PDB file of N, CA and C and ligand atoms in Angstrom:
ATOM      1  N   MET A   1       0.846  -1.195   0.209  1.00 76.00           N
ATOM      2  CA  MET A   1      -0.377  -0.041  -0.269  1.00 76.00           C
ATOM      3  C   MET A   1       0.799   0.913  -0.119  1.00 76.00           C
ATOM      4  N   ASN A   2       0.506   2.194  -0.470  1.00 92.00           N
ATOM      5  CA  ASN A   2       1.355   3.374  -1.070  1.00 92.00           C
ATOM      6  C   ASN A   2       1.083   4.084   0.542  1.00 92.00           C
ATOM      7  N   VAL A   3       2.353   4.750   0.923  1.00 96.00           N
ATOM      8  CA  VAL A   3       2.270   5.079   2.604  1.00 96.00           C
ATOM      9  C   VAL A   3       1.128   6.544   2.529  1.00 96.00           C
ATOM     10  N   CYS A   4       1.230   7.291   1.598  1.00 97.00           N
ATOM     11  CA  CYS A   4       0.256   8.137   1.574  1.00 97.00           C
ATOM     12  C   CYS A   4      -1.627   7.448   1.735  1.00 97.00           C
ATOM     13  N   GLN A   5      -1.922   6.243   1.445  1.00 97.00           N
ATOM     14  CA  GLN A   5      -3.002   5.474   1.677  1.00 97.00           C
ATOM     15  C   GLN A   5      -2.946   5.498   3.312  1.00 97.00           C
ATOM     16  N   THR A   6      -2.132   5.685   4.229  1.00 97.00           N
ATOM     17  CA  THR A   6      -2.066   5.320   5.492  1.00 97.00           C
ATOM     18  C   THR A   6      -1.951   6.537   6.351  1.00 97.00           C
ATOM     19  N   CYS A   7      -1.702   8.041   5.630  1.00 98.00           N
ATOM     20  CA  CYS A   7      -1.825   9.158   6.004  1.00 98.00           C
ATOM     21  C   CYS A   7      -2.530  10.108   5.991  1.00 98.00           C
ATOM     22  N   GLY A   8      -2.826  10.864   4.808  1.00 98.00           N
ATOM     23  CA  GLY A   8      -3.899  11.613   5.003  1.00 98.00           C
ATOM     24  C   GLY A   8      -3.361  12.608   5.594  1.00 98.00           C
ATOM     25  N   ALA A   9      -2.187  13.386   5.909  1.00 98.00           N
ATOM     26  CA  ALA A   9      -1.940  14.755   6.930  1.00 98.00           C
ATOM     27  C   ALA A   9      -2.236  15.917   5.689  1.00 98.00           C
ATOM     28  N   CYS A  10      -1.840  15.582   4.745  1.00 98.00           N
ATOM     29  CA  CYS A  10      -1.756  17.123   4.244  1.00 98.00           C
ATOM     30  C   CYS A  10      -3.221  17.359   3.855  1.00 98.00           C
ATOM     31  N   CYS A  11      -3.900  16.491   3.675  1.00 98.00           N
ATOM     32  CA  CYS A  11      -5.498  16.654   3.132  1.00 98.00           C
ATOM     33  C   CYS A  11      -6.036  17.142   4.371  1.00 98.00           C
ATOM     34  N   ALA A  12      -5.578  17.080   5.873  1.00 98.00           N
ATOM     35  CA  ALA A  12      -6.341  17.881   6.759  1.00 98.00           C
ATOM     36  C   ALA A  12      -5.093  18.972   7.720  1.00 98.00           C
ATOM     37  N   SER A  13      -4.209  19.665   6.978  1.00 98.00           N
ATOM     38  CA  SER A  13      -3.466  20.363   7.469  1.00 98.00           C
ATOM     39  C   SER A  13      -3.055  21.770   6.546  1.00 98.00           C
ATOM     40  N   PHE A  14      -3.531  22.071   5.441  1.00 98.00           N
ATOM     41  CA  PHE A  14      -3.797  22.907   4.765  1.00 98.00           C
ATOM     42  C   PHE A  14      -4.419  23.574   3.427  1.00 98.00           C
ATOM     43  N   ARG A  15      -4.538  24.872   3.130  1.00 98.00           N
ATOM     44  CA  ARG A  15      -5.687  25.203   2.370  1.00 98.00           C
ATOM     45  C   ARG A  15      -5.446  24.620   0.997  1.00 98.00           C
ATOM     46  N   VAL A  16      -6.240  24.532   0.454  1.00 98.00           N
ATOM     47  CA  VAL A  16      -5.794  23.837  -1.059  1.00 98.00           C
ATOM     48  C   VAL A  16      -6.603  24.821  -1.862  1.00 98.00           C
ATOM     49  N   ASP A  17      -6.330  26.191  -2.897  1.00 98.00           N
ATOM     50  CA  ASP A  17      -6.691  26.796  -3.632  1.00 98.00           C
ATOM     51  C   ASP A  17      -6.529  26.499  -4.897  1.00 98.00           C
ATOM     52  N   PHE A  18      -7.389  26.549  -5.835  1.00 98.00           N
ATOM     53  CA  PHE A  18      -7.029  26.799  -7.161  1.00 98.00           C
ATOM     54  C   PHE A  18      -7.799  27.354  -8.115  1.00 98.00           C
ATOM     55  N   HIS A  19      -7.843  27.193  -9.376  1.00 98.00           N
ATOM     56  CA  HIS A  19      -8.691  28.288 -10.526  1.00 98.00           C
ATOM     57  C   HIS A  19     -10.124  27.181 -10.938  1.00 98.00           C
ATOM     58  N   PRO A  20     -10.570  27.952 -10.791  1.00 98.00           N
ATOM     59  CA  PRO A  20     -11.852  27.814 -11.091  1.00 98.00           C
ATOM     60  C   PRO A  20     -12.083  26.963 -12.573  1.00 98.00           C
ATOM     61  N   ALA A  21     -11.202  27.019 -12.938  1.00 98.00           N
ATOM     62  CA  ALA A  21     -11.173  26.209 -14.659  1.00 98.00           C
ATOM     63  C   ALA A  21     -11.245  24.996 -14.117  1.00 98.00           C
ATOM     64  N   GLU A  22     -10.578  24.235 -13.068  1.00 98.00           N
ATOM     65  CA  GLU A  22     -10.333  23.521 -12.482  1.00 98.00           C
ATOM     66  C   GLU A  22     -11.738  22.327 -12.177  1.00 98.00           C
ATOM     67  N   LEU A  23     -12.668  23.291 -12.286  1.00 98.00           N
ATOM     68  CA  LEU A  23     -13.880  23.066 -11.532  1.00 98.00           C
ATOM     69  C   LEU A  23     -14.558  21.412 -12.699  1.00 98.00           C
ATOM     70  N   ALA A  24     -15.917  21.272 -12.303  1.00 98.00           N
ATOM     71  CA  ALA A  24     -16.105  20.386 -12.934  1.00 98.00           C
ATOM     72  C   ALA A  24     -17.218  21.408 -14.218  1.00 98.00           C
ATOM     73  N   GLY A  25     -16.465  20.916 -15.438  1.00 96.00           N
ATOM     74  CA  GLY A  25     -17.349  21.752 -16.658  1.00 96.00           C
ATOM     75  C   GLY A  25     -16.033  22.874 -17.029  1.00 96.00           C
ATOM     76  N   GLY A  26     -15.167  22.877 -16.352  1.00 97.00           N
ATOM     77  CA  GLY A  26     -14.080  24.271 -16.317  1.00 97.00           C
ATOM     78  C   GLY A  26     -13.316  23.944 -17.600  1.00 97.00           C
ATOM     79  N   ALA A  27     -12.363  24.536 -18.268  1.00 97.00           N
ATOM     80  CA  ALA A  27     -11.623  24.270 -19.318  1.00 97.00           C
ATOM     81  C   ALA A  27     -10.268  23.633 -19.314  1.00 97.00           C
ATOM     82  N   PHE A  28     -10.293  23.613 -18.137  1.00 97.00           N
ATOM     83  CA  PHE A  28      -8.387  22.946 -17.033  1.00 97.00           C
ATOM     84  C   PHE A  28      -8.938  21.899 -16.090  1.00 97.00           C
ATOM     85  N   ALA A  29     -10.374  21.339 -16.387  1.00 97.00           N
ATOM     86  CA  ALA A  29     -10.751  20.588 -15.260  1.00 97.00           C
ATOM     87  C   ALA A  29      -9.834  18.865 -15.821  1.00 97.00           C
ATOM     88  N   TRP A  30      -9.589  18.372 -14.948  1.00 96.00           N
ATOM     89  CA  TRP A  30      -8.890  16.867 -14.765  1.00 96.00           C
ATOM     90  C   TRP A  30     -10.280  16.211 -14.300  1.00 96.00           C
ATOM     91  N   GLU A  31     -10.492  14.693 -15.650  1.00 97.00           N
ATOM     92  CA  GLU A  31     -10.795  14.012 -15.435  1.00 97.00           C
ATOM     93  C   GLU A  31     -12.595  14.581 -15.416  1.00 97.00           C
ATOM     94  N   ALA A  32     -13.565  14.334 -14.394  1.00 97.00           N
ATOM     95  CA  ALA A  32     -14.531  15.116 -14.703  1.00 97.00           C
ATOM     96  C   ALA A  32     -14.994  16.633 -14.029  1.00 97.00           C
ATOM     97  N   GLY A  33     -13.178  16.818 -13.609  1.00 98.00           N
ATOM     98  CA  GLY A  33     -13.281  18.100 -12.565  1.00 98.00           C
ATOM     99  C   GLY A  33     -13.867  17.947 -11.271  1.00 98.00           C
ATOM    100  N   VAL A  34     -13.360  19.367 -10.561  1.00 98.00           N
ATOM    101  CA  VAL A  34     -13.772  19.301  -9.057  1.00 98.00           C
ATOM    102  C   VAL A  34     -15.408  19.453  -8.776  1.00 98.00           C
ATOM    103  N   PRO A  35     -16.016  18.694  -8.331  1.00 98.00           N
ATOM    104  CA  PRO A  35     -17.262  19.016  -8.036  1.00 98.00           C
ATOM    105  C   PRO A  35     -17.846  20.591  -6.957  1.00 98.00           C
ATOM    106  N   VAL A  36     -18.348  21.489  -8.228  1.00 98.00           N
ATOM    107  CA  VAL A  36     -18.417  22.757  -6.824  1.00 98.00           C
ATOM    108  C   VAL A  36     -19.206  22.629  -5.556  1.00 98.00           C
ATOM    109  N   ALA A  37     -19.776  21.976  -5.597  1.00 98.00           N
ATOM    110  CA  ALA A  37     -20.642  21.635  -4.411  1.00 98.00           C
ATOM    111  C   ALA A  37     -19.551  21.264  -2.981  1.00 98.00           C
ATOM    112  N   LEU A  38     -18.117  20.759  -3.378  1.00 98.00           N
ATOM    113  CA  LEU A  38     -17.480  20.687  -2.304  1.00 98.00           C
ATOM    114  C   LEU A  38     -16.335  21.594  -2.361  1.00 98.00           C
ATOM    115  N   THR A  39     -16.225  22.530  -2.979  1.00 98.00           N
ATOM    116  CA  THR A  39     -15.701  23.806  -3.122  1.00 98.00           C
ATOM    117  C   THR A  39     -16.181  25.125  -2.467  1.00 98.00           C
ATOM    118  N   VAL A  40     -15.435  26.056  -1.934  1.00 98.00           N
ATOM    119  CA  VAL A  40     -15.946  27.698  -1.822  1.00 98.00           C
ATOM    120  C   VAL A  40     -15.356  28.549  -2.494  1.00 98.00           C
ATOM    121  N   PRO A  41     -16.427  29.470  -2.599  1.00 98.00           N
ATOM    122  CA  PRO A  41     -15.269  30.714  -3.857  1.00 98.00           C
ATOM    123  C   PRO A  41     -14.483  31.353  -2.853  1.00 98.00           C
ATOM    124  N   VAL A  42     -13.279  31.895  -3.176  1.00 98.00           N
ATOM    125  CA  VAL A  42     -12.285  32.830  -2.902  1.00 98.00           C
ATOM    126  C   VAL A  42     -12.739  33.930  -3.306  1.00 98.00           C
ATOM    127  N   THR A  43     -12.191  34.069  -4.455  1.00 98.00           N
ATOM    128  CA  THR A  43     -12.211  35.839  -5.235  1.00 98.00           C
ATOM    129  C   THR A  43     -12.274  34.585  -6.607  1.00 98.00           C
ATOM    130  N   PRO A  44     -12.682  36.055  -7.889  1.00 98.00           N
ATOM    131  CA  PRO A  44     -13.172  34.871  -9.351  1.00 98.00           C
ATOM    132  C   PRO A  44     -12.163  34.412  -9.560  1.00 98.00           C
ATOM    133  N   ALA A  45     -10.827  34.547  -9.048  1.00 98.00           N
ATOM    134  CA  ALA A  45      -9.401  33.028  -9.844  1.00 98.00           C
ATOM    135  C   ALA A  45      -9.591  32.363  -8.763  1.00 98.00           C
ATOM    136  N   ILE A  46      -9.837  32.217  -7.603  1.00 98.00           N
ATOM    137  CA  ILE A  46      -9.487  31.134  -6.873  1.00 98.00           C
ATOM    138  C   ILE A  46     -10.861  30.498  -6.080  1.00 98.00           C
ATOM    139  N   VAL A  47     -10.925  29.083  -6.384  1.00 98.00           N
ATOM    140  CA  VAL A  47     -11.854  28.173  -5.342  1.00 98.00           C
ATOM    141  C   VAL A  47     -11.105  27.595  -4.359  1.00 98.00           C
ATOM    142  N   ARG A  48     -11.900  26.881  -2.922  1.00 98.00           N
ATOM    143  CA  ARG A  48     -10.922  26.506  -2.459  1.00 98.00           C
ATOM    144  C   ARG A  48     -11.714  25.254  -2.058  1.00 98.00           C
ATOM    145  N   MET A  49     -11.129  24.175  -1.478  1.00 98.00           N
ATOM    146  CA  MET A  49     -11.793  22.607  -1.179  1.00 98.00           C
ATOM    147  C   MET A  49     -12.258  23.047  -0.054  1.00 98.00           C
ATOM    148  N   ALA A  50     -13.241  23.246   0.142  1.00 98.00           N
ATOM    149  CA  ALA A  50     -14.046  22.845   1.419  1.00 98.00           C
ATOM    150  C   ALA A  50     -13.434  22.411   2.834  1.00 98.00           C
ATOM    151  N   GLY A  51     -13.773  23.274   3.951  1.00 98.00           N
ATOM    152  CA  GLY A  51     -12.814  22.213   4.787  1.00 98.00           C
ATOM    153  C   GLY A  51     -11.158  22.580   5.239  1.00 98.00           C
ATOM    154  N   THR A  52     -10.955  23.034   4.299  1.00 98.00           N
ATOM    155  CA  THR A  52      -9.249  23.215   4.014  1.00 98.00           C
ATOM    156  C   THR A  52      -8.878  24.242   4.725  1.00 98.00           C
ATOM    157  N   ASP A  53      -9.854  25.265   5.107  1.00 97.00           N
ATOM    158  CA  ASP A  53      -9.357  26.473   5.597  1.00 97.00           C
ATOM    159  C   ASP A  53      -9.769  26.523   7.250  1.00 97.00           C
ATOM    160  N   ALA A  54     -10.254  25.353   7.521  1.00 97.00           N
ATOM    161  CA  ALA A  54     -11.201  25.341   8.991  1.00 97.00           C
ATOM    162  C   ALA A  54     -10.044  25.803  10.059  1.00 97.00           C
ATOM    163  N   ALA A  55     -10.312  25.928  11.248  1.00 96.00           N
ATOM    164  CA  ALA A  55      -9.298  25.645  12.547  1.00 96.00           C
ATOM    165  C   ALA A  55      -8.705  24.360  12.444  1.00 96.00           C
ATOM    166  N   ALA A  56      -9.331  23.286  12.417  1.00 97.00           N
ATOM    167  CA  ALA A  56      -8.589  21.980  12.218  1.00 97.00           C
ATOM    168  C   ALA A  56      -9.213  21.946  10.947  1.00 97.00           C
ATOM    169  N   PRO A  57      -8.072  22.006  10.090  1.00 98.00           N
ATOM    170  CA  PRO A  57      -8.364  21.640   8.323  1.00 98.00           C
ATOM    171  C   PRO A  57      -8.367  20.325   8.365  1.00 98.00           C
ATOM    172  N   ARG A  58      -9.556  20.134   6.861  1.00 98.00           N
ATOM    173  CA  ARG A  58      -9.553  18.787   6.849  1.00 98.00           C
ATOM    174  C   ARG A  58     -10.369  18.589   5.380  1.00 98.00           C
ATOM    175  N   CYS A  59      -9.980  18.586   4.316  1.00 98.00           N
ATOM    176  CA  CYS A  59     -10.951  18.660   2.909  1.00 98.00           C
ATOM    177  C   CYS A  59     -12.100  17.530   3.507  1.00 98.00           C
ATOM    178  N   VAL A  60     -13.003  18.189   2.524  1.00 98.00           N
ATOM    179  CA  VAL A  60     -14.177  17.489   2.717  1.00 98.00           C
ATOM    180  C   VAL A  60     -14.273  16.469   1.828  1.00 98.00           C
ATOM    181  N   ALA A  61     -13.139  16.500   0.843  1.00 98.00           N
ATOM    182  CA  ALA A  61     -13.470  15.116  -0.116  1.00 98.00           C
ATOM    183  C   ALA A  61     -12.290  13.968   0.416  1.00 98.00           C
ATOM    184  N   LEU A  62     -11.759  14.034   1.667  1.00 98.00           N
ATOM    185  CA  LEU A  62     -11.127  12.890   2.075  1.00 98.00           C
ATOM    186  C   LEU A  62     -11.902  12.279   2.725  1.00 98.00           C
ATOM    187  N   GLY A  63     -11.845  10.990   2.197  1.00 98.00           N
ATOM    188  CA  GLY A  63     -12.452   9.529   3.314  1.00 98.00           C
ATOM    189  C   GLY A  63     -11.692   8.946   4.361  1.00 98.00           C
ATOM    190  N   GLY A  64     -12.001   8.508   5.420  1.00 98.00           N
ATOM    191  CA  GLY A  64     -10.904   7.893   6.095  1.00 98.00           C
ATOM    192  C   GLY A  64     -10.820   8.106   7.380  1.00 98.00           C
ATOM    193  N   GLU A  65      -9.485   7.934   7.894  1.00 98.00           N
ATOM    194  CA  GLU A  65      -9.032   8.205   9.385  1.00 98.00           C
ATOM    195  C   GLU A  65      -7.338   8.583   8.951  1.00 98.00           C
ATOM    196  N   VAL A  66      -7.340   9.692   9.213  1.00 98.00           N
ATOM    197  CA  VAL A  66      -5.928   9.975   9.392  1.00 98.00           C
ATOM    198  C   VAL A  66      -5.033   9.535  10.112  1.00 98.00           C
ATOM    199  N   GLY A  67      -3.793   9.426   9.061  1.00 98.00           N
ATOM    200  CA  GLY A  67      -2.768   8.337   9.953  1.00 98.00           C
ATOM    201  C   GLY A  67      -3.072   6.414  10.121  1.00 98.00           C
ATOM    202  N   GLN A  68      -4.212   6.242   9.204  1.00 97.00           N
ATOM    203  CA  GLN A  68      -5.216   5.173   9.475  1.00 97.00           C
ATOM    204  C   GLN A  68      -4.943   4.060   8.215  1.00 97.00           C
ATOM    205  N   CYS A  69      -6.116   4.902   7.479  1.00 98.00           N
ATOM    206  CA  CYS A  69      -6.405   4.381   6.361  1.00 98.00           C
ATOM    207  C   CYS A  69      -7.399   5.145   5.490  1.00 98.00           C
ATOM    208  N   VAL A  70      -6.752   6.207   4.198  1.00 98.00           N
ATOM    209  CA  VAL A  70      -7.623   7.375   3.898  1.00 98.00           C
ATOM    210  C   VAL A  70      -7.737   7.313   2.210  1.00 98.00           C
ATOM    211  N   ALA A  71      -8.470   7.832   1.345  1.00 98.00           N
ATOM    212  CA  ALA A  71      -8.541   7.944   0.176  1.00 98.00           C
ATOM    213  C   ALA A  71      -9.245   9.459  -0.135  1.00 98.00           C
ATOM    214  N   CYS A  72      -8.689   9.964  -1.239  1.00 98.00           N
ATOM    215  CA  CYS A  72      -9.605  11.101  -1.896  1.00 98.00           C
ATOM    216  C   CYS A  72     -10.470  10.435  -2.749  1.00 98.00           C
ATOM    217  N   THR A  73     -11.361  10.912  -2.159  1.00 98.00           N
ATOM    218  CA  THR A  73     -12.757  10.619  -2.865  1.00 98.00           C
ATOM    219  C   THR A  73     -13.196  11.125  -4.148  1.00 98.00           C
ATOM    220  N   ILE A  74     -12.252  11.706  -4.527  1.00 98.00           N
ATOM    221  CA  ILE A  74     -12.380  12.508  -5.737  1.00 98.00           C
ATOM    222  C   ILE A  74     -11.051  12.459  -6.799  1.00 98.00           C
ATOM    223  N   TYR A  75     -10.281  11.351  -6.175  1.00 98.00           N
ATOM    224  CA  TYR A  75      -8.851  11.527  -6.963  1.00 98.00           C
ATOM    225  C   TYR A  75      -8.786  11.368  -8.361  1.00 98.00           C
ATOM    226  N   GLU A  76      -9.101  10.875  -8.900  1.00 98.00           N
ATOM    227  CA  GLU A  76      -9.214  11.252 -10.833  1.00 98.00           C
ATOM    228  C   GLU A  76      -9.392  12.477 -10.920  1.00 98.00           C
ATOM    229  N   ALA A  77     -10.133  13.243 -10.447  1.00 98.00           N
ATOM    230  CA  ALA A  77     -10.362  15.023 -10.349  1.00 98.00           C
ATOM    231  C   ALA A  77      -9.878  15.718  -9.234  1.00 98.00           C
ATOM    232  N   ARG A  78      -8.961  15.415  -8.809  1.00 98.00           N
ATOM    233  CA  ARG A  78      -8.799  16.305  -7.636  1.00 98.00           C
ATOM    234  C   ARG A  78      -8.152  17.593  -8.732  1.00 98.00           C
ATOM    235  N   PRO A  79      -7.962  18.356  -7.513  1.00 98.00           N
ATOM    236  CA  PRO A  79      -7.250  19.802  -8.392  1.00 98.00           C
ATOM    237  C   PRO A  79      -5.771  19.695  -8.415  1.00 98.00           C
ATOM    238  N   SER A  80      -5.274  20.655  -9.288  1.00 98.00           N
ATOM    239  CA  SER A  80      -3.459  20.625  -9.537  1.00 98.00           C
ATOM    240  C   SER A  80      -2.647  20.909  -7.935  1.00 98.00           C
ATOM    241  N   PRO A  81      -3.233  21.323  -7.165  1.00 98.00           N
ATOM    242  CA  PRO A  81      -2.035  21.516  -5.614  1.00 98.00           C
ATOM    243  C   PRO A  81      -1.823  20.375  -5.313  1.00 98.00           C
ATOM    244  N   CYS A  82      -2.963  19.469  -5.308  1.00 98.00           N
ATOM    245  CA  CYS A  82      -3.154  17.937  -4.148  1.00 98.00           C
ATOM    246  C   CYS A  82      -1.664  16.792  -5.707  1.00 98.00           C
ATOM    247  N   ARG A  83      -2.317  17.081  -6.923  1.00 97.00           N
ATOM    248  CA  ARG A  83      -1.240  16.536  -7.997  1.00 97.00           C
ATOM    249  C   ARG A  83       0.233  16.937  -7.671  1.00 97.00           C
ATOM    250  N   GLU A  84       0.490  18.310  -7.350  1.00 97.00           N
ATOM    251  CA  GLU A  84       1.686  18.578  -7.205  1.00 97.00           C
ATOM    252  C   GLU A  84       2.465  18.192  -5.884  1.00 97.00           C
ATOM    253  N   PHE A  85       1.453  17.992  -4.605  1.00 97.00           N
ATOM    254  CA  PHE A  85       2.303  17.712  -3.650  1.00 97.00           C
ATOM    255  C   PHE A  85       2.510  15.650  -2.966  1.00 97.00           C
ATOM    256  N   ASP A  86       3.898  15.763  -3.245  1.00 96.00           N
ATOM    257  CA  ASP A  86       4.358  14.163  -2.394  1.00 96.00           C
ATOM    258  C   ASP A  86       4.910  14.547  -1.442  1.00 96.00           C
ATOM    259  N   THR A  87       5.554  12.862  -1.461  1.00 97.00           N
ATOM    260  CA  THR A  87       6.487  12.757   0.258  1.00 97.00           C
ATOM    261  C   THR A  87       7.412  13.554  -0.076  1.00 97.00           C
ATOM    262  N   ALA A  88       7.814  14.137  -1.249  1.00 95.00           N
ATOM    263  CA  ALA A  88       8.953  15.041  -1.435  1.00 95.00           C
ATOM    264  C   ALA A  88       9.164  16.325  -1.014  1.00 95.00           C
ATOM    265  N   HIS A  89       7.847  16.601  -0.720  1.00 94.00           N
ATOM    266  CA  HIS A  89       7.308  17.995  -0.352  1.00 94.00           C
ATOM    267  C   HIS A  89       8.102  17.880   1.071  1.00 94.00           C
ATOM    268  N   ASP A  90       9.065  19.468   1.278  1.00 94.00           N
ATOM    269  CA  ASP A  90       9.170  19.801   2.738  1.00 94.00           C
ATOM    270  C   ASP A  90       7.749  19.912   3.482  1.00 94.00           C
ATOM    271  N   ALA A  91       6.899  19.877   2.582  1.00 97.00           N
ATOM    272  CA  ALA A  91       5.441  20.201   3.854  1.00 97.00           C
ATOM    273  C   ALA A  91       4.972  18.740   4.376  1.00 97.00           C
ATOM    274  N   CYS A  92       5.496  17.869   3.541  1.00 98.00           N
ATOM    275  CA  CYS A  92       4.605  16.419   3.821  1.00 98.00           C
ATOM    276  C   CYS A  92       5.259  16.395   5.486  1.00 98.00           C
ATOM    277  N   ALA A  93       6.246  16.384   5.696  1.00 97.00           N
ATOM    278  CA  ALA A  93       7.213  16.268   7.116  1.00 97.00           C
ATOM    279  C   ALA A  93       6.183  17.219   8.197  1.00 97.00           C
ATOM    280  N   ARG A  94       5.655  17.909   7.678  1.00 97.00           N
ATOM    281  CA  ARG A  94       5.217  19.429   8.743  1.00 97.00           C
ATOM    282  C   ARG A  94       3.987  18.925   8.694  1.00 97.00           C
ATOM    283  N   ALA A  95       2.939  18.222   7.713  1.00 98.00           N
ATOM    284  CA  ALA A  95       1.539  17.808   7.951  1.00 98.00           C
ATOM    285  C   ALA A  95       1.754  16.631   8.677  1.00 98.00           C
ATOM    286  N   ARG A  96       2.834  15.715   8.426  1.00 98.00           N
ATOM    287  CA  ARG A  96       2.799  14.755   9.093  1.00 98.00           C
ATOM    288  C   ARG A  96       2.843  14.881  10.674  1.00 98.00           C
ATOM    289  N   GLN A  97       4.160  15.576  11.005  1.00 97.00           N
ATOM    290  CA  GLN A  97       4.440  15.860  12.441  1.00 97.00           C
ATOM    291  C   GLN A  97       2.972  16.532  13.500  1.00 97.00           C
ATOM    292  N   ARG A  98       2.060  17.336  12.112  1.00 97.00           N
ATOM    293  CA  ARG A  98       0.915  18.067  12.989  1.00 97.00           C
ATOM    294  C   ARG A  98       0.233  16.923  13.644  1.00 97.00           C
ATOM    295  N   HIS A  99      -0.143  16.253  12.688  1.00 98.00           N
ATOM    296  CA  HIS A  99      -0.741  14.651  12.675  1.00 98.00           C
ATOM    297  C   HIS A  99      -0.031  13.940  13.810  1.00 98.00           C
ATOM    298  N   GLY A 100       1.277  14.493  14.805  1.00 98.00           N
ATOM    299  CA  GLY A 100       1.645  13.070  14.987  1.00 98.00           C
ATOM    300  C   GLY A 100       2.543  11.713  14.496  1.00 98.00           C
ATOM    301  N   LEU A 101       2.587  12.208  13.539  1.00 97.00           N
ATOM    302  CA  LEU A 101       3.058  10.882  12.816  1.00 97.00           C
ATOM    303  C   LEU A 101       4.708  11.282  12.270  1.00 97.00           C
ATOM    304  N   PRO A 102       5.337  10.303  12.570  1.00 95.00           N
ATOM    305  CA  PRO A 102       6.770  10.659  12.032  1.00 95.00           C
ATOM    306  C   PRO A 102       6.971  11.050  10.832  1.00 95.00           C
ATOM    307  N   PRO A 103       8.569  11.413  10.630  1.00 92.00           N
ATOM    308  CA  PRO A 103       8.807  11.613   9.061  1.00 92.00           C
ATOM    309  C   PRO A 103       8.951  10.383   8.388  1.00 92.00           C
ATOM    310  N   LEU A 104       8.760  10.339   7.115  1.00 93.00           N
ATOM    311  CA  LEU A 104       9.502   9.430   6.296  1.00 93.00           C
ATOM    312  C   LEU A 104      10.877   9.277   5.883  1.00 93.00           C
TER     313      LEU A 104
HETATM  314  S1  LIG B 201       1.562  14.355   4.132  1.00 54.27           S
HETATM  315 FE1  LIG B 201       3.020  13.218   3.254  1.00 54.27          FE
HETATM  316  S2  LIG B 201       2.682  10.817   3.373  1.00 54.27           S
HETATM  317 FE2  LIG B 201       1.002  11.922   4.177  1.00 54.27          FE
HETATM  318  S3  LIG B 201      -0.650  11.571   2.543  1.00 54.27           S
HETATM  319 FE3  LIG B 201       0.618  13.681   2.456  1.00 54.27          FE
HETATM  320  S4  LIG B 201       1.992  13.286   0.771  1.00 54.27           S
HETATM  321 FE4  LIG B 201       1.243  11.259   1.656  1.00 54.27          FE
HETATM  322  S1  LIG B 202      -9.316  16.414  -3.150  1.00 54.27           S
HETATM  323 FE1  LIG B 202      -8.474  15.029  -2.392  1.00 54.27          FE
HETATM  324  S2  LIG B 202      -6.296  15.211  -2.280  1.00 54.27           S
HETATM  325 FE2  LIG B 202      -6.748  17.261  -2.387  1.00 54.27          FE
HETATM  326  S3  LIG B 202      -6.748  17.625  -0.431  1.00 54.27           S
HETATM  327 FE3  LIG B 202      -8.908  16.805  -1.092  1.00 54.27          FE
HETATM  328  S4  LIG B 202      -8.973  14.835  -0.323  1.00 54.27           S
HETATM  329 FE4  LIG B 202      -6.809  15.334  -0.076  1.00 54.27          FE
END
């Protein structure tokens, strides 16, 4: 199993902002695009995954329990910040630390 499937800390740590063109029906949507209902508008050029700017952030698209077993419920359509983030990113260790998980 991929280590990220037993983690999910980044999906419950950081704001996830992207251009509305990645929403469902948008010109730069991946696969079916991000469902509008899972996002909140920020500016005309920015939408945010709902839940990611909460005091205890957690993306509404994240299923499962952080640090145990998780999955992105819109994986094929997830927005570009999620596609660009991986275990090589410095913020991976910060997110894991935030959730009491050791660095990789
Ligand atoms: S914090 Fe790191 S290990 Fe955890 S899901 Fe994100 S990229 Fe994967
Ligand atoms: S869209 Fe998926 S990969 Fe991106 S933060 Fe939400 S749960 Fe994580």
